[in-house]
Amino acid sequence: MKEKLYTIELHDALTSGDECPFCWLERKLEQEAIAFVLGSSYMESDTRDKTDRAGFCRSHTKAMFDYGNNLGNAWIFKTRLTWLRQGLKKEMDGFAPGSAALLGRFKKKEGQECSLSSWIRREESSCYVCGRVQETYGRVLDTFVHQVKHEAEFLGLVRASKGFCIHHFADLVQVCDQKLGKKEKEQVFPALFEQMDKELSRIQEDIDWLIEKYDYRNKDKDWKNSRDAVQRTMQKIIGGHPADPVFHS
Ligand SMILES: [Zn+2]
Ligand SMILES: [Zn+2]
């Protein structure tokens, strides 16, 4: 079966005016997922089964709390706890501690974890919200590749955007390198790189000017585009929207 294309989502993201279309999309998907689980669906057994198994990463656990709905969170985390306790009990029952002598002879590599710790770390790295976001984001990246191949006008849309944050740029370059042909790569990479250079220079100028503005000699000069340069620079470097207000119901 042919994978569904996410052309509308990709188009909306590229024309959002955000410093990164994928940060914009990620936020939208995160908020939709949180509103979904804490909406009416937390009492539906198939959704709860999924959240019991997947759990939530630290940042999305905080987002769940911030969203509100105390009773909804109580149900979701009550049964997640039950599920975790069952797994943890199994791990603890089967745990074989390494002996001191063995540890001395076959010294574990630094950072190597015992089975119980690895199990916990695996649980921590799994997240229902991250999972949903990643799934759609992956499809949108594939749609980007598809559009490059089949839509002559598509790169113009990309050029008219503000470029990408460095974090998401890594994914974009990766997927283009994996899935485009030689000819397409010769067209896409120079266009993307030129745009990244241009947009990162713009951000650099903004944050440079913000610092200049603190010089008393510049106090009467125009702020230009530097008022929110800190948060936009943070976003360009690592992704996300640090200045966002809390998302709540
Ligand atoms: Zn981004
Ligand atoms: Zn998460």
XYZ file of C-alpha atoms and ligand atoms in Angstrom:
251
model
C 0.000 0.000 0.000
C 1.250 3.448 -0.856
C 2.092 5.608 2.179
C -0.180 8.588 2.675
C 1.398 11.890 1.712
C 1.313 14.778 4.210
C 1.389 17.588 1.646
C -1.018 19.864 3.526
C 0.885 19.498 6.802
C 4.190 20.170 5.005
C 2.795 23.170 3.133
C 1.314 24.660 6.334
C 4.623 24.191 8.153
C 6.670 25.776 5.358
C 4.373 28.805 5.162
C 3.969 29.223 8.951
C 6.640 31.945 9.161
C 8.341 30.009 11.977
C 12.155 29.922 12.311
C 11.809 26.197 11.542
C 8.848 24.496 9.839
C 9.607 21.242 11.661
C 9.681 22.945 15.084
C 6.304 24.429 14.176
C 4.974 21.012 13.152
C 6.441 19.305 16.206
C 4.711 21.766 18.539
C 1.397 21.318 16.727
C 1.625 17.519 16.903
C 2.702 17.564 20.563
C -0.198 19.774 21.537
C -2.651 17.657 19.563
C -1.372 14.481 21.229
C -1.591 15.963 24.734
C -5.072 17.381 24.138
C -6.066 13.979 22.719
C -4.928 11.838 25.660
C -6.192 14.259 28.266
C -9.398 14.899 26.357
C -11.988 12.179 26.430
C -9.785 9.355 25.163
C -7.996 8.571 28.414
C -11.025 6.482 29.464
C -10.870 4.444 26.234
C -9.133 1.157 26.897
C -7.099 1.010 23.674
C -5.600 4.470 24.236
C -4.889 3.739 27.895
C -3.313 0.449 26.960
C -0.945 2.398 24.705
C -0.094 5.031 27.326
C 0.387 2.303 29.971
C 2.971 0.619 27.768
C 4.676 3.645 26.232
C 4.647 6.018 29.195
C 5.846 9.607 28.855
C 9.305 11.198 28.752
C 10.170 13.819 31.352
C 9.371 16.851 29.220
C 5.992 15.452 28.122
C 5.175 14.384 31.673
C 5.595 18.018 32.637
C 3.510 19.044 29.627
C 0.754 16.651 30.776
C 0.761 18.219 34.238
C 0.788 21.761 32.824
C -2.118 20.997 30.499
C -4.347 20.381 33.495
C -7.107 17.795 34.004
C -6.054 16.372 37.360
C -8.446 13.426 37.216
C -7.368 12.518 33.684
C -3.701 12.566 34.741
C -4.584 10.522 37.822
C -6.117 7.736 35.683
C -3.319 7.772 33.104
C -0.480 7.699 35.639
C -2.264 5.263 37.990
C -2.322 2.507 35.392
C 1.086 3.426 33.977
C 2.425 2.949 37.510
C 0.705 -0.437 37.795
C 2.230 -1.515 34.468
C 5.703 -0.268 35.479
C 5.526 -1.985 38.876
C 4.787 -5.340 37.243
C 7.801 -5.005 34.952
C 10.043 -3.709 37.706
C 9.050 -6.593 39.992
C 10.041 -9.083 37.274
C 13.375 -7.332 36.766
C 14.111 -7.218 40.496
C 13.162 -10.891 40.973
C 15.470 -11.961 38.161
C 18.309 -9.584 39.037
C 21.761 -11.164 39.347
C 24.249 -8.709 40.847
C 27.780 -8.855 39.418
C 30.295 -10.234 41.942
C 33.185 -8.011 43.041
C 35.792 -10.546 41.866
C 34.188 -10.893 38.451
C 33.827 -7.165 38.167
C 37.519 -6.832 38.911
C 38.569 -9.361 36.269
C 36.118 -8.437 33.550
C 35.757 -4.836 34.388
C 32.623 -3.427 32.859
C 33.204 -0.643 30.419
C 32.560 2.774 31.848
C 28.890 3.648 31.521
C 27.821 0.058 30.883
C 24.612 -0.584 32.768
C 23.351 -3.639 34.614
C 20.200 -5.346 33.291
C 17.884 -3.638 35.759
C 19.177 -0.150 35.015
C 18.989 -0.806 31.257
C 15.366 -1.867 31.636
C 14.546 1.354 33.487
C 16.416 3.491 30.954
C 14.509 1.801 28.126
C 11.219 2.573 29.831
C 12.285 6.199 30.334
C 13.256 6.639 26.709
C 9.819 5.528 25.531
C 7.052 8.141 25.288
C 3.541 8.056 23.886
C 3.669 11.717 22.764
C 7.179 11.473 21.276
C 6.061 8.299 19.466
C 3.080 9.985 17.858
C 5.118 13.055 16.901
C 7.934 10.972 15.430
C 5.564 8.898 13.339
C 3.944 11.869 11.603
C 7.224 13.804 11.408
C 8.810 10.838 9.605
C 5.974 10.836 7.082
C 6.319 14.598 6.569
C 10.044 14.162 5.878
C 9.173 11.492 3.312
C 6.642 13.900 1.815
C 9.430 16.517 1.541
C 11.452 14.013 -0.501
C 8.411 13.188 -2.629
C 7.741 16.869 -3.346
C 11.360 17.480 -4.350
C 11.010 14.638 -6.849
C 7.595 15.524 -8.259
C 6.825 19.220 -7.677
C 8.860 21.662 -9.733
C 7.748 24.624 -7.629
C 8.503 23.001 -4.295
C 12.041 24.288 -3.721
C 10.764 27.834 -4.218
C 8.465 27.307 -1.254
C 11.416 26.087 0.805
C 13.540 29.081 -0.240
C 10.775 31.474 0.810
C 10.737 30.005 4.353
C 13.123 31.010 7.155
C 15.194 27.871 6.876
C 15.490 25.183 9.547
C 16.836 24.834 13.051
C 20.141 22.956 13.145
C 18.522 20.071 15.058
C 15.883 19.355 12.404
C 18.279 20.208 9.571
C 20.190 17.037 10.522
C 17.081 14.904 9.873
C 16.325 16.681 6.616
C 19.832 16.249 5.219
C 19.792 12.597 6.305
C 16.497 11.775 4.579
C 17.457 13.660 1.398
C 20.802 11.881 1.275
C 19.113 8.512 1.764
C 16.157 8.844 -0.549
C 16.989 11.229 -3.408
C 18.739 10.397 -6.646
C 22.069 11.887 -7.720
C 20.522 14.543 -9.956
C 18.050 15.629 -7.284
C 20.788 15.824 -4.692
C 22.801 18.122 -6.966
C 19.841 20.429 -6.998
C 18.649 20.163 -3.384
C 21.796 20.270 -1.281
C 23.231 23.526 -2.703
C 19.796 25.155 -2.316
C 19.436 23.967 1.296
C 22.988 24.886 2.263
C 22.762 28.341 0.727
C 19.529 28.943 2.592
C 20.931 27.726 5.919
C 23.932 30.059 5.514
C 21.693 32.986 4.715
C 19.198 32.384 7.527
C 21.858 31.684 10.168
C 23.617 34.931 9.175
C 20.333 36.753 9.685
C 19.969 35.266 13.187
C 23.606 36.099 13.938
C 23.008 39.737 12.980
C 19.913 39.873 15.170
C 21.636 38.545 18.274
C 24.747 40.673 17.625
C 22.572 43.759 17.453
C 20.707 42.800 20.644
C 24.032 42.939 22.518
C 24.975 46.218 20.817
C 21.670 47.683 21.954
C 22.786 47.297 25.595
C 25.599 49.774 24.868
C 24.398 53.151 26.179
C 25.525 54.798 22.934
C 22.887 52.752 21.092
C 20.067 53.242 23.527
C 18.080 55.495 21.216
C 18.657 53.377 18.133
C 16.087 51.031 16.679
C 15.883 47.471 18.040
C 15.494 46.217 14.453
C 14.640 42.499 14.639
C 16.584 41.853 17.815
C 13.956 42.012 20.565
C 13.303 38.269 20.516
C 16.728 37.297 19.177
C 17.629 35.190 22.235
C 14.736 32.778 21.917
C 15.031 32.590 18.122
C 18.768 31.885 18.393
C 18.066 29.189 20.977
C 15.522 27.660 18.614
C 17.874 27.790 15.614
C 20.567 25.989 17.601
C 18.615 23.233 19.331
C 14.980 23.385 18.154
C 11.770 24.055 20.080
C 10.150 27.290 21.220
C 11.707 28.364 24.540
C 9.509 31.458 24.860
C 6.228 29.572 24.474
C 3.629 30.059 27.175
C 2.489 26.894 28.924
C 0.024 24.881 26.820
C -3.069 24.189 28.897
C -6.679 23.246 28.543
Zn 13.324 22.813 14.194
Zn 8.067 12.642 24.967
